Short mmCIF file of C-alpha atoms and ligand atoms in Angstrom, two decimals:
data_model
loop_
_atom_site.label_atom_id
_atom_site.label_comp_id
_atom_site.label_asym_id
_atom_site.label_seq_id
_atom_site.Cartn_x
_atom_site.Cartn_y
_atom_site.Cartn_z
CA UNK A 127 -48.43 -68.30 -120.93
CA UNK A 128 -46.29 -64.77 -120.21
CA UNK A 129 -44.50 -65.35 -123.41
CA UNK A 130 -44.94 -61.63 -124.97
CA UNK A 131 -42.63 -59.93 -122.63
CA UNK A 132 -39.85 -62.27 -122.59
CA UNK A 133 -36.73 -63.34 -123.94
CA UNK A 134 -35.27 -66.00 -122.25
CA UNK A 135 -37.01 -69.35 -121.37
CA UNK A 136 -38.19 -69.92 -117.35
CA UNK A 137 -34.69 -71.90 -116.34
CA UNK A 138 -35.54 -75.52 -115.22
CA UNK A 139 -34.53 -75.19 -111.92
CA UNK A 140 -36.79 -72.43 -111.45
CA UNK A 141 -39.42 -74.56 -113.02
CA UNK A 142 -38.99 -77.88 -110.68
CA UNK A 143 -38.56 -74.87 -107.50
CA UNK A 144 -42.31 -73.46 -108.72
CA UNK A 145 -44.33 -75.90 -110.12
CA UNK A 146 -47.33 -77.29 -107.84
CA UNK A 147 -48.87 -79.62 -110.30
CA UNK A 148 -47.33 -82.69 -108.46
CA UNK A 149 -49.95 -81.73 -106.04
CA UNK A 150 -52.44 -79.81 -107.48
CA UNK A 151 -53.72 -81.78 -110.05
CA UNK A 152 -56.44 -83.13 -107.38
CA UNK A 153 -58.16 -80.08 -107.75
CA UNK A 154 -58.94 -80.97 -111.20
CA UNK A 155 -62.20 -81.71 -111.35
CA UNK A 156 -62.84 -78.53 -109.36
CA UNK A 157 -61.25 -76.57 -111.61
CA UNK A 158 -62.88 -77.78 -114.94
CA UNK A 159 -66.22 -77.17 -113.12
CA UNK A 160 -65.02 -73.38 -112.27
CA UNK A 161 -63.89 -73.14 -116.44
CA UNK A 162 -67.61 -74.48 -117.61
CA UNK A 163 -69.83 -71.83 -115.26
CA UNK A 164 -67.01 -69.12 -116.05
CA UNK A 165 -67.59 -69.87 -119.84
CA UNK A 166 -70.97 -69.97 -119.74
CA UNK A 167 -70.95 -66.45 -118.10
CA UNK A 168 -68.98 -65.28 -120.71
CA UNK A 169 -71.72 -66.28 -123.21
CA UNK A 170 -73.76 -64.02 -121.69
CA UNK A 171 -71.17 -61.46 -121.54
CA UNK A 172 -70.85 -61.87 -125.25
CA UNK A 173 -67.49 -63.01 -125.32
CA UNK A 174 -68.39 -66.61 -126.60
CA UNK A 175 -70.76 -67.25 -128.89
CA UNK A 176 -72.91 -70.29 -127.74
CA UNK A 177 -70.66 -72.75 -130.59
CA UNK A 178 -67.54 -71.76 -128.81
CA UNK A 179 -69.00 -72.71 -125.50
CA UNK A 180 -70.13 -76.05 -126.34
CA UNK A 181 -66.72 -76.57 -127.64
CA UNK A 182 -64.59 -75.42 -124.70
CA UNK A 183 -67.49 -77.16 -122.12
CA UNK A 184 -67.14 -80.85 -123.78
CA UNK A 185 -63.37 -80.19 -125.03
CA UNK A 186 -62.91 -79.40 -120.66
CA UNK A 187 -65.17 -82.38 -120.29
CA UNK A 188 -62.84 -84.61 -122.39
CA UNK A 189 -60.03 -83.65 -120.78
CA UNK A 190 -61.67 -84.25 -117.34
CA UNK A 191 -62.28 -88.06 -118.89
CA UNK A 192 -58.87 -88.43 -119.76
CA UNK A 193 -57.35 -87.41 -116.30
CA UNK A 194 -60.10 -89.68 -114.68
CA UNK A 195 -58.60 -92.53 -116.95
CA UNK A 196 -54.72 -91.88 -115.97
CA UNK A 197 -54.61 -90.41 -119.89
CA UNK A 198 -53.66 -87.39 -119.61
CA UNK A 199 -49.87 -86.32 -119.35
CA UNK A 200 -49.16 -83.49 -116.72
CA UNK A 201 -46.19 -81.73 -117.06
CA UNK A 202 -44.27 -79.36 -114.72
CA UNK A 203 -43.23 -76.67 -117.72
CA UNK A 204 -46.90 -75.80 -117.29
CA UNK A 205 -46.52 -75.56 -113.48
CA UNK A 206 -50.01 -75.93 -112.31
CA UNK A 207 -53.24 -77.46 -112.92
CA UNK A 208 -54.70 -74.48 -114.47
CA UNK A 209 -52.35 -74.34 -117.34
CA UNK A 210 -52.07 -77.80 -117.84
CA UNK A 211 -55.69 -77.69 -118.07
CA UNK A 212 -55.82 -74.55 -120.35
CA UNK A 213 -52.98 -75.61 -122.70
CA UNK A 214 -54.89 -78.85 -123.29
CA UNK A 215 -57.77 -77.49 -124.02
CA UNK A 216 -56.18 -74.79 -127.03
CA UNK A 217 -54.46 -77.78 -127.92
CA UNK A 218 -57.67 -80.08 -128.44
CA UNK A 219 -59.80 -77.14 -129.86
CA UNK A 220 -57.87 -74.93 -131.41
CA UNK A 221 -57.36 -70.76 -130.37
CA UNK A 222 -60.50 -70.98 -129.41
CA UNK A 223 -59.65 -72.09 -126.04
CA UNK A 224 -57.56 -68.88 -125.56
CA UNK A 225 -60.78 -66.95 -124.86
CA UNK A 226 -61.66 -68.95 -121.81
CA UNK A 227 -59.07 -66.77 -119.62
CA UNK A 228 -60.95 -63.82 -120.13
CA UNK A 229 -61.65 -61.69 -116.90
CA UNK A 230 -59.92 -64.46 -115.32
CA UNK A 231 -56.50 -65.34 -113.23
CA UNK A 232 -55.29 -67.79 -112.00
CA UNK A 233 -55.47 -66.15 -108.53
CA UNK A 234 -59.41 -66.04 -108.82
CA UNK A 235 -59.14 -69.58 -110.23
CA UNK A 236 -57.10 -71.00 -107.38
CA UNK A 237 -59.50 -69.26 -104.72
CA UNK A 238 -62.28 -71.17 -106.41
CA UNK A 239 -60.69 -74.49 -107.13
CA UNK A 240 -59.64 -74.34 -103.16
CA UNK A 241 -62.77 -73.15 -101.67
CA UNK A 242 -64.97 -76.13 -103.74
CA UNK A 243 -62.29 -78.52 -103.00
CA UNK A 244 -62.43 -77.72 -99.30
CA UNK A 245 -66.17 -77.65 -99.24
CA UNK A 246 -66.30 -81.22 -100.54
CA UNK A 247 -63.62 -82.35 -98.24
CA UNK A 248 -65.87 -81.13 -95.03
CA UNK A 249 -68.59 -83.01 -96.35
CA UNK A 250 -66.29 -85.94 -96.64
CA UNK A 251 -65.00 -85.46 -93.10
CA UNK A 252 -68.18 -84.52 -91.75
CA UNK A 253 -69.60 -87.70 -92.73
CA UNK A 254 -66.63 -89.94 -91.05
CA UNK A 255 -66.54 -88.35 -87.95
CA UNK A 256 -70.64 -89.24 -87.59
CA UNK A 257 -69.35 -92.85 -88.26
CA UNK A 258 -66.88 -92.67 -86.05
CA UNK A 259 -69.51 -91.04 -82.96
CA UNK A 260 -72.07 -93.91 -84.17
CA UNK A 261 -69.43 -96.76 -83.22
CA UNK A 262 -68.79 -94.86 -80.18
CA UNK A 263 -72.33 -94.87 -79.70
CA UNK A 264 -73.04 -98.61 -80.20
CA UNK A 265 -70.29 -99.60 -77.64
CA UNK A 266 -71.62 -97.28 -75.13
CA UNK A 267 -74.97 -99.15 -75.25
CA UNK A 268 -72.87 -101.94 -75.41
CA UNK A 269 -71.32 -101.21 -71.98
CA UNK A 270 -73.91 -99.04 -70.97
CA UNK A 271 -74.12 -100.79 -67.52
CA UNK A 272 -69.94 -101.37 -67.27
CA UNK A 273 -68.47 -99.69 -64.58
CA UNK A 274 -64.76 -98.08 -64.75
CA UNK A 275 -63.13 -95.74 -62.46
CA UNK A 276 -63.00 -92.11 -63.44
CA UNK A 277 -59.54 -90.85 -63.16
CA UNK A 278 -58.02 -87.26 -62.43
CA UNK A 279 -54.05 -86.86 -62.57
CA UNK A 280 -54.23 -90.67 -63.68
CA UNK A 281 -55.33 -91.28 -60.03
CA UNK A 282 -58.53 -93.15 -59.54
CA UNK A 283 -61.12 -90.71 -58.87
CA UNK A 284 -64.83 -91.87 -58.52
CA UNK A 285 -67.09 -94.29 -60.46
CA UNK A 286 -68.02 -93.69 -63.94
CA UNK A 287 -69.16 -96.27 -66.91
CA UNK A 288 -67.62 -97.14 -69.95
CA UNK A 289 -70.53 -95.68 -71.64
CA UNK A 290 -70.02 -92.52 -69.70
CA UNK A 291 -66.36 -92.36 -70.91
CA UNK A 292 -67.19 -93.04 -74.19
CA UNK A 293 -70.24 -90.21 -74.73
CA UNK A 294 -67.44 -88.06 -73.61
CA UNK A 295 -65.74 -88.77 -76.71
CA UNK A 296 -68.88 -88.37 -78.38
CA UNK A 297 -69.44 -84.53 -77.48
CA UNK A 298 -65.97 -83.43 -78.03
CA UNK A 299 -66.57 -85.00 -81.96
CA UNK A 300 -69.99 -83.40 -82.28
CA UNK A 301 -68.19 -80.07 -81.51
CA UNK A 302 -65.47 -81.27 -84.53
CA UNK A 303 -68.69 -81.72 -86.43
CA UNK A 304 -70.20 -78.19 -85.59
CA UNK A 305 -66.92 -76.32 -86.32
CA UNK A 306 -66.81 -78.28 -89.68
CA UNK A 307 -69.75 -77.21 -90.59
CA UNK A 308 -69.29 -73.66 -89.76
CA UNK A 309 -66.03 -72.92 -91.63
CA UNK A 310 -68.22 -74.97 -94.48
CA UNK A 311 -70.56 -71.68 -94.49
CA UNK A 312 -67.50 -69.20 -94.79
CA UNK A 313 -65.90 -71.44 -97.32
CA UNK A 314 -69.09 -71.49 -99.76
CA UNK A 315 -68.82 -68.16 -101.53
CA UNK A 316 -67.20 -67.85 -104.88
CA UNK A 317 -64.49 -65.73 -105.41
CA UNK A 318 -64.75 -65.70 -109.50
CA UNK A 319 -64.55 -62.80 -111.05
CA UNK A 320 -62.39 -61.39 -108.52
CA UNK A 321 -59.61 -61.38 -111.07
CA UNK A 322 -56.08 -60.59 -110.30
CA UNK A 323 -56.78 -58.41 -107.90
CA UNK A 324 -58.83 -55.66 -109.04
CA UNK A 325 -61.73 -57.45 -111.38
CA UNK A 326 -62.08 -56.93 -114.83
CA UNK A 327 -63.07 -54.76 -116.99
CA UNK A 328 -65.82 -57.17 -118.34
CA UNK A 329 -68.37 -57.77 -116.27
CA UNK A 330 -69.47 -61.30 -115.94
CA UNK A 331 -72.50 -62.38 -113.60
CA UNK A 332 -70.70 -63.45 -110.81
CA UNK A 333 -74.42 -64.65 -109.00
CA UNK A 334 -74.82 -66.69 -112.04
CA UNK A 335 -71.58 -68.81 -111.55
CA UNK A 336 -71.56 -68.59 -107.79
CA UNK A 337 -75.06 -70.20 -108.30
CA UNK A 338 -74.40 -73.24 -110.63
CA UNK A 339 -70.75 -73.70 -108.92
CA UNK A 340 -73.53 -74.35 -106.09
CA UNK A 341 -71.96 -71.42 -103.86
CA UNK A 342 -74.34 -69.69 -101.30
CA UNK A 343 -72.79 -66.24 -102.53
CA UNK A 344 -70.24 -64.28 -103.81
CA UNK A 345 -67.30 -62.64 -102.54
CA UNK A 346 -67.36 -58.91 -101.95
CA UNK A 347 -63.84 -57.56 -102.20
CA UNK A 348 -61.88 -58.72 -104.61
CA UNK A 349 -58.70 -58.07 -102.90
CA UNK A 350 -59.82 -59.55 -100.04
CA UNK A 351 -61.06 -62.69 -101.70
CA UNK A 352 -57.48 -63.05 -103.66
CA UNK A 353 -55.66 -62.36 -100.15
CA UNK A 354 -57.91 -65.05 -98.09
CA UNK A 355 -56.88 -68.41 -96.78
CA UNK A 356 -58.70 -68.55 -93.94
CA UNK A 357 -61.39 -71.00 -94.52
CA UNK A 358 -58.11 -73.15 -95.24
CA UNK A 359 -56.69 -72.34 -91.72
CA UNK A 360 -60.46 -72.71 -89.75
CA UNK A 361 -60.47 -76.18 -91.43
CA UNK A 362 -56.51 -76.70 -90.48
CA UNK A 363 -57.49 -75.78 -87.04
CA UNK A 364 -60.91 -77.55 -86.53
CA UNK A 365 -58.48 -81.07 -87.98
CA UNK A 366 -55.63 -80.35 -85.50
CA UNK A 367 -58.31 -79.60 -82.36
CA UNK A 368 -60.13 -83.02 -83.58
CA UNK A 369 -56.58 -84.49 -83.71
CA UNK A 370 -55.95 -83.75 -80.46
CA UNK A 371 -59.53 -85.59 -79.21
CA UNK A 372 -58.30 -88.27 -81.38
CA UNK A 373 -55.10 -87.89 -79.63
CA UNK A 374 -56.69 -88.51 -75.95
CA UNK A 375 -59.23 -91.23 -77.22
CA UNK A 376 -55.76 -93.17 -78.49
CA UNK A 377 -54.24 -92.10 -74.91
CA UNK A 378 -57.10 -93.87 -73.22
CA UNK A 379 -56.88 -96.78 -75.47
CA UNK A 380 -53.49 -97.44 -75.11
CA UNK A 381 -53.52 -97.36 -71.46
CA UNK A 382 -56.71 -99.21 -71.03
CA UNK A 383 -55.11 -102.58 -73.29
CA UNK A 384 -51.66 -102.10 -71.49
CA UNK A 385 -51.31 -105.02 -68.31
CA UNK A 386 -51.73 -102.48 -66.10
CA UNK A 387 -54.98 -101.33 -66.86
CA UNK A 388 -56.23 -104.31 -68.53
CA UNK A 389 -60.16 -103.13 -69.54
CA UNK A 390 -59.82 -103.50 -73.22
CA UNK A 391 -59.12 -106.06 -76.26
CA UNK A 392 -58.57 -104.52 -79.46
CA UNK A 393 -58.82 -106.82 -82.16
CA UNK A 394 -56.33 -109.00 -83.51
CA UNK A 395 -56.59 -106.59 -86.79
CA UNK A 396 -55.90 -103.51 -85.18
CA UNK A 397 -52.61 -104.31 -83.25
CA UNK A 398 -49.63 -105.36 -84.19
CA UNK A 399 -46.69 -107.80 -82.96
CA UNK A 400 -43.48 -107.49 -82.61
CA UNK A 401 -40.33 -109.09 -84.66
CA UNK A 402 -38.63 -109.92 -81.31
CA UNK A 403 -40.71 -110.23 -78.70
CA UNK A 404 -43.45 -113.38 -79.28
CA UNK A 405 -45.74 -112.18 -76.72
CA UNK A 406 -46.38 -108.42 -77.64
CA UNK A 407 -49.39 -107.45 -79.12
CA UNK A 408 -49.02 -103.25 -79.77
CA UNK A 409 -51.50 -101.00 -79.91
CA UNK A 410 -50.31 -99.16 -83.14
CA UNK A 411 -53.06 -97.69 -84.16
CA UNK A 412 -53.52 -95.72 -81.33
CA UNK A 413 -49.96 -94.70 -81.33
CA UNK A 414 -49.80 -93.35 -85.05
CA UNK A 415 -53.14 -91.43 -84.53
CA UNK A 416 -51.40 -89.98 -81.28
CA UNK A 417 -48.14 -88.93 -83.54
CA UNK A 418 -49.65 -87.86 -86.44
CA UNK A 419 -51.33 -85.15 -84.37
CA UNK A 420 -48.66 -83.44 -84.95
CA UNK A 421 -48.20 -83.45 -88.54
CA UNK A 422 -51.96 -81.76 -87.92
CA UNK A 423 -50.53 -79.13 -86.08
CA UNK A 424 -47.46 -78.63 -88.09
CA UNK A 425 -49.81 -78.17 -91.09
CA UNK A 426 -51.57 -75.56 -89.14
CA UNK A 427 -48.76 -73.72 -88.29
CA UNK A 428 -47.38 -74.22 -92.09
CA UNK A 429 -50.32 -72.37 -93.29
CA UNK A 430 -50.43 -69.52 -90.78
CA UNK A 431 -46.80 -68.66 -91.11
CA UNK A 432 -46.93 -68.80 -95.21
CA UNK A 433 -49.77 -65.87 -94.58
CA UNK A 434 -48.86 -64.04 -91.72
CA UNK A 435 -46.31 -61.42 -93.55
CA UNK A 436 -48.08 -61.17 -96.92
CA UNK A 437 -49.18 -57.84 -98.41
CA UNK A 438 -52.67 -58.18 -100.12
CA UNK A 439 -53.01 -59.59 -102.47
CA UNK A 440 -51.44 -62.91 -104.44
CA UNK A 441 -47.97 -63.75 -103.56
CA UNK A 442 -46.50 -66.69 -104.60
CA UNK A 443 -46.20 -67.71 -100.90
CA UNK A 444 -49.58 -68.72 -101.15
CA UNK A 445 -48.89 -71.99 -103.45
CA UNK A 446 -47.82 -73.41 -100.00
CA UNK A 447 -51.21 -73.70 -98.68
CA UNK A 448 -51.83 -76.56 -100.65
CA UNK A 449 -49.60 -79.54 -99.14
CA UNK A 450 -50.41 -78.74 -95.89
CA UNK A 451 -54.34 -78.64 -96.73
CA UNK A 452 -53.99 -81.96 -98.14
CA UNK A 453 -52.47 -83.24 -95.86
CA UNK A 454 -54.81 -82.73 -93.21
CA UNK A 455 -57.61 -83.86 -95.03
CA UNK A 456 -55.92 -87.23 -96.19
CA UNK A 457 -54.64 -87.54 -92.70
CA UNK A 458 -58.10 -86.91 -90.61
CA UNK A 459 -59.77 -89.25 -93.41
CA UNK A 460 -58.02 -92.42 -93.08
CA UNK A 461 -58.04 -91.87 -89.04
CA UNK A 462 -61.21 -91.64 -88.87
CA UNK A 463 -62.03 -94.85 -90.85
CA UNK A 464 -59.62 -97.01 -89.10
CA UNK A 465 -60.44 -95.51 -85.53
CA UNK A 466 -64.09 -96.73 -86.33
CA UNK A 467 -63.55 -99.86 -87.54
CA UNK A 468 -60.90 -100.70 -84.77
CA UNK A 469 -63.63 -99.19 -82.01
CA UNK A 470 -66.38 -101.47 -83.53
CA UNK A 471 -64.25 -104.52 -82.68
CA UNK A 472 -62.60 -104.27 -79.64
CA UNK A 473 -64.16 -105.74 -76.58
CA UNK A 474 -64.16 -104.60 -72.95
CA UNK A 475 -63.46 -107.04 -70.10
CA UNK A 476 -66.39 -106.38 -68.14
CA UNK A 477 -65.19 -108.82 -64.94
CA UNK A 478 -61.88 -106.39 -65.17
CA UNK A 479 -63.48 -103.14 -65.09
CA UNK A 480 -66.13 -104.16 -62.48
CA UNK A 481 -62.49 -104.97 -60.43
CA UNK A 482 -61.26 -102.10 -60.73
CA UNK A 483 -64.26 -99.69 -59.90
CA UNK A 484 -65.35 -101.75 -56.99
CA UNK A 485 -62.19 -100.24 -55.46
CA UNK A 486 -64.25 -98.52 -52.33
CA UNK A 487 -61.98 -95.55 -52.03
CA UNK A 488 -63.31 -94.56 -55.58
CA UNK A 489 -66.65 -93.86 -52.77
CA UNK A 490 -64.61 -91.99 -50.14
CA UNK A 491 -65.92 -88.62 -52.02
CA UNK A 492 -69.81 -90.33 -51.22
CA UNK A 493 -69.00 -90.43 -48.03
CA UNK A 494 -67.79 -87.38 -47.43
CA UNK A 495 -71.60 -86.24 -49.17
CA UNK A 496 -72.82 -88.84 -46.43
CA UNK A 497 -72.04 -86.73 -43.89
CA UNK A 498 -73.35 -84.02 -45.64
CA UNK A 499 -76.61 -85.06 -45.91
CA UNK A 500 -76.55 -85.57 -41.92
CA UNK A 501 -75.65 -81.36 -41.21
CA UNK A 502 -71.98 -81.77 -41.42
CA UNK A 503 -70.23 -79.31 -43.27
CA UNK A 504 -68.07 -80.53 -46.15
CA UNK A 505 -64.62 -79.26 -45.24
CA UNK A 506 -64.78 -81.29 -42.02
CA UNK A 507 -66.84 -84.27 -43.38
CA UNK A 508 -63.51 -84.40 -46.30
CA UNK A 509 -61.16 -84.50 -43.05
CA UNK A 510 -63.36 -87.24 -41.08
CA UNK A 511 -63.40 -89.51 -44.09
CA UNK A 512 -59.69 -88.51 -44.87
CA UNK A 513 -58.92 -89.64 -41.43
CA UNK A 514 -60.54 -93.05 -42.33
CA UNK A 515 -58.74 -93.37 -45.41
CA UNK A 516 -55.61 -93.09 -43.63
CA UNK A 517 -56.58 -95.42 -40.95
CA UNK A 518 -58.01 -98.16 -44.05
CA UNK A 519 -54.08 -97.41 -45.08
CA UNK A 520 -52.39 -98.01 -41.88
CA UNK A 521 -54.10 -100.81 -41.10
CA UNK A 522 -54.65 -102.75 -44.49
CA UNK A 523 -58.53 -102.76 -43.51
CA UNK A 524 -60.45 -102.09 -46.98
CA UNK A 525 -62.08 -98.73 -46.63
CA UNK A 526 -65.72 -99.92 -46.62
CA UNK A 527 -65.23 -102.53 -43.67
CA UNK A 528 -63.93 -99.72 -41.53
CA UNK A 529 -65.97 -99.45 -38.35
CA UNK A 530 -67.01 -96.18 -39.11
CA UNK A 531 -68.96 -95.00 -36.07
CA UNK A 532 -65.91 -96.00 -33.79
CA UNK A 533 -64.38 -93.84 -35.64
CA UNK A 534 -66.62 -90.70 -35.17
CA UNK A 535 -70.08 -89.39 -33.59
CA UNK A 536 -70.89 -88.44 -36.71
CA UNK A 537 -70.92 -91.13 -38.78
CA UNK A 538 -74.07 -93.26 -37.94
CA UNK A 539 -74.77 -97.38 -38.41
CA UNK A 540 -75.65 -96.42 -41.95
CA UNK A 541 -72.27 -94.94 -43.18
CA UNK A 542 -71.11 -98.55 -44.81
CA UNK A 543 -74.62 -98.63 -46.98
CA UNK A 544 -72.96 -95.72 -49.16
CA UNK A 545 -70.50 -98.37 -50.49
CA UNK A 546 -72.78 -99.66 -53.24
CA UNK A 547 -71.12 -98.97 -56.75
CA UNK A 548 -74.69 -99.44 -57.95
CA UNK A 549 -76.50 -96.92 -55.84
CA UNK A 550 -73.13 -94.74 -55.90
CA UNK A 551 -74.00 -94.70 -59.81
CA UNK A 552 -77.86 -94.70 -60.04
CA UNK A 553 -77.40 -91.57 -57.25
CA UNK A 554 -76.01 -89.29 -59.99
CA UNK A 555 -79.09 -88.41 -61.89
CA UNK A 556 -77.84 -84.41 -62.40
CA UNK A 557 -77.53 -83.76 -66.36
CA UNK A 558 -74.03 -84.63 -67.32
CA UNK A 559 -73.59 -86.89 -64.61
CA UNK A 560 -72.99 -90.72 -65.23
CA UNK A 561 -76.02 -92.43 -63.80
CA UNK A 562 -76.82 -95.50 -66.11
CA UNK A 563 -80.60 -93.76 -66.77
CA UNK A 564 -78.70 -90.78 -68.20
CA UNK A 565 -76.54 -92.71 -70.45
CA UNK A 566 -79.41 -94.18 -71.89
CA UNK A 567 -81.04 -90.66 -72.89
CA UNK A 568 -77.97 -89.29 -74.07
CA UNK A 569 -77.17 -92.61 -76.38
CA UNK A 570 -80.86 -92.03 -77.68
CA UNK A 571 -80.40 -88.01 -78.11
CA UNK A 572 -77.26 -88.59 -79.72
CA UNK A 573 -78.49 -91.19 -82.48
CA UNK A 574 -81.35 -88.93 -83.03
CA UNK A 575 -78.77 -85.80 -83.51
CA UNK A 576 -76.38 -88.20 -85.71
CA UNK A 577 -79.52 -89.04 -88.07
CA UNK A 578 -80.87 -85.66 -88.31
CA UNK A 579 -80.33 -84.45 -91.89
CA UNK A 580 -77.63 -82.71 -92.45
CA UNK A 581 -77.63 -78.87 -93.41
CA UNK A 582 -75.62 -79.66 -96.69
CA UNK A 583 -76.84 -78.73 -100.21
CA UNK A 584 -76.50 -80.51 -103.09
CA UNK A 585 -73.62 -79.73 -103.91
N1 LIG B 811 -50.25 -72.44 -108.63
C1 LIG B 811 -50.59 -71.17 -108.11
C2 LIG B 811 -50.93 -71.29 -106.63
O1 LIG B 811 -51.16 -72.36 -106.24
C3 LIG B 811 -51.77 -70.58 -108.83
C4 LIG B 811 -51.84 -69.09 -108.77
C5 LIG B 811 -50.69 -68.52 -109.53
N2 LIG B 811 -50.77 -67.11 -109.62
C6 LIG B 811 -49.73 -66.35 -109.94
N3 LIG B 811 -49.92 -65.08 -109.99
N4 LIG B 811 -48.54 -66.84 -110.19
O2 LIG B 811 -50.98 -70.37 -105.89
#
C-alpha cells in the first residue's frame, strides 16, 4: 500500500509483530458498511461516477458474502482488515477500487469500524443484562415471601428476604444498563472524514455518511476524533464495574450452596464434580465469573496504559485497543447468558432459610427500637439489649425467651412480642426497606422499567 517510497520489502518478522488481522477481521462487516456510505459520498463529491459506485458497493458486498461463507483468504502481508478488504476489492474490480481511499485513512477508518462495532456490542450487552435482571426478577417473586438473614462483615445482621437480596442485584445491573447506554450516546458519532489527522482536501458530506452509517452526528475535531479511545475505555470500565456485581452475585452464590450456608441448589447443569472426590458438587460457574473479573479489569487497565503517553494523534500503540475490547465484550456476553440460565434453575431451600433467619438475635436491633418507641434513648436502649444478649450467651437461654422485664424497668410484658420475623419484616415499610409489600412494588416497577422500550435506533 506505501510501495512508492520504498525499496526494500516490510521484513516478515515485522509483519507477524504488526499485523492485527488475526483479530480484526470481526470488524468486517463494519468496515464494508463505512466503504459503501464513504463511496457514495464521494459520488457526490464527484470523485466516482455513479458506474464506479455500483461497482465498488456490490464488488464490497461480494466480498462481505465471501467472508460470511469462510471464502475469503485473509492474509497477514496485508496486516489489517482494511487492506485485506481494499486489496480484494482492486483485485475483483479492477483500479477502480483504488479510488475508494480517497480522503480516507485508515486512522478515520479504524475510528469508524470501532465506534459501530462498539455501538452494536452495547446493544448486544444491553439486551443480556435485561435477561439476566428478568431471571433475577422471576426468582424474587419466586421467594418473594423467603426470609434470609442480612449479613454485615459476614455476621448475621437483621432479617431480609431472598427477594430483597436479589432486587439488590437488580439495581446495581440497571445502573450497568444506564452506563451502557450512556457511553452508547458518546460512541454514536462518526469520525469519517477526519482523515489522517488533518481532513482532506476534498470535502465529502460527512452528515450524509454519519446519517446512513446511522450515527447521531459527526465528530468535530479531527485530531481529536483520530486521538480518541474513550468510548472504548467507558465501555471497558462500565464491563469491569458490572464484573465486579457479577463478582459479588457469584460471592453470594457460592457461599449460599456451600454446607455452611446451605440456602441454595444450583442445578445439576451448572456445577460441576470432581475427579476425586464422589461427593462434591462445585459451584464453577460462580467461581470463573468471580476470576474472570479480572481479565475485565486487566483489559481496562490494558487500554488506559496503551493511551495514557500518546501524542495526538494515531500511533501505532493504538492497534492494542482491540484485544482487550474484545475481550470484554466476549467475556461479559457469555457471563451473562450462563449466569441467567443457571439463576433460572436453581432452587432455594425455603425450610433452610426460614432456619436461619428465625435466629432471634437477627431482632436484637428491634428491640433496641422497642425501647425506643417507649422514651428510651437509643444509646442506652443498644446497652440494655446488649446486656441481654450477653446474658442469652452466658446462659444458653435463646434471646427471645429471656425474661426481659427481670431484666430491666424498662422493658415492659410486651418486649418478647417484637420477636416475630413476620411483623419484624412487614414493620419495614420505608422505601428501600425489605418489607414483603415493598418487594412486590419494586418486582412490578422493575418489569415495567425492563419492558419499557429501549432508547436505541435502528441501527
Ligand atoms: N490496524 C490499525 C489499527 O488497528 C489501523 C490503523 C493503521 N494506521 C496507521 N497509520 N498505521 O490501529
Amino acid at each position: 500500500m506505501w510501495k512508492g517510497r520504498f525499496s526494500k520489502a516490510t521484513a516478515d518478522l515485522v509483519q507477524q509483530y504488526g499485523e492485527s488481522i488475526s483479530y480484526d477481521w470481526r470488524l468486517y462487516a463494519h468496515d464494508i458498511a463505512g466503504s459503501i456510505a464513504h463511496a457514495r459520498a464521494q459520488v457526490k463529491a464527484g470523485i466516482l461516477t455513479s458506474d464506479e459506485f455500483e461497482l465498488i458497493e456490490s464488488g464490497l458486498l461480494r466480498i462481505r458474502e465471501r467472508i460470511e461463507k469462510g471464502d475469503f483468504q485473509f492474509s497477514i502481508e496485508l496486516e489489517d482488515i482494511h487492506m485485506n478488504i481494499e486489496a480484494a476489492l482492486t483485485q475483483d474490480i479492477g483500479s477502480v477500487g483504488g479510488k475508494l481511499h480517497t480522503a480516507r485513512s485508515r486512522n478515520d477508518q479504524v475510528a469508524t469500524d470501532t465506534r459501530l462495532y462498539v455501538r452494536e456490542q452495547i446493544d448486544v450487552l444491553v439486551d443480556l443484562f435485561l435477561t439476566f435482571q428478568t431471571s433475577l426478577l422471576a426468582k424474587a417473586e419466586q421467594y418473594l415471601e423467603t426470609p434470609i438473614p442480612g449479613y454485615t462483615h459476614l455476621q448475621r445482621g437483621q432479617p431480609v428476604t431472598v427477594a430483597h437480596h436479589l432486587l439488590a442485584y437488580v439495581e446495581m445491573f440497571a445502573r450497568d444498563i444506564e452506563r451502557l447506554r450512556d457511553c452508547r450516546k458518546r460512541t454514536n458519532k462518526c469520525p469519517l472524514g477526519s482523515g489522517a489527522l488533518a481532513g482532506s482536501t476534498i470535502n465529502l458530506d460527512r452528515h450524509q455518511i454519519a446519517e446512513e452509517l446511522g450515527f447521531d452526528g459527526v465528530t468535530t475535531n479531527s485530531m481529536d476524533a483520530i486521538a480518541d479511545r474513550d468510548y472504548m475505555a467507558e465501555l471497558l470500565f462500565t464491563l469491569s464495574l458490572a464484573g465486579m456485581h457479577l463478582s459479588r452475585w457469584s460471592e453470594d452464590l457460592i457461599l449460599w450452596c456451600s454446607a455452611e450456608f446451605g440456602f441454595v441448589n444450583l442445578s445439576d447443569a451448572h456445577t460441576t464434580g470432581s475427579s476425586l472426590m464422589p461427593q462434591k458438587k462445585n459451584p464453577d460457574v460462580c467461581e470463573l465469573t468471580r476470576g474472570k473479573t479480572g481479565r475485565l479489569y486487566g483489559n481496562l487497565v490494558s487500554l488506559l496504559t496503551s493511551a495514557k503517553g500518546l501524542p495526538l494523534t494515531y500511533n501505532r500503540d493504538l492497534q492494542e485497543d482491540k484485544e482487550p475490547l474484545f475481550d470484554s465484550i466476549d467475556t461479559m456476553i457469555i457471563a451473562l447468558k450462563v449466569n441467567a440460565e443457571m439463576v433460572q434453575e436453581m432452587a432455594f431451600r425455603e425450610d433452610v432459610c426460614l432456619a436461619a433467619a428465625s435466629d432471634p438475635m437477627l431482632l436484637a436491633t428491634d428491640l433496641a427500637d422497642y425501647l425506643v418507641k417507649s422514651g428510651v434513648p437509643f444509646r442506652e436502649a443498644h446497652e440494655l439489649v446488649g446486656m441481654a444478649v450477653a446474658k442469652s450467651i452466658e446462659t444458653q437461654t435463646p434471646l427471645h425467651e429471656l425474661d426481659f422485664p427481670a431484666l430491666s424497668s424498662h422493658y415492659d410484658a410486651g418486649a418478647s412480642g417484637v420477636f416475630s420475623l413476620q411483623k419484624a419484616l412487614a414493620a419495614r415499610t420505608n422505601p428501600g426497606s425489605p418489607s414483603i409489600q415493598n418487594s412486590r412494588l419494586e418486582i412490578t416497577r422493575w418489569q415495567k422499567w425492563i419492558s419499557s422500550p429501549l432508547e436505541k435506533k435502528p441501527h
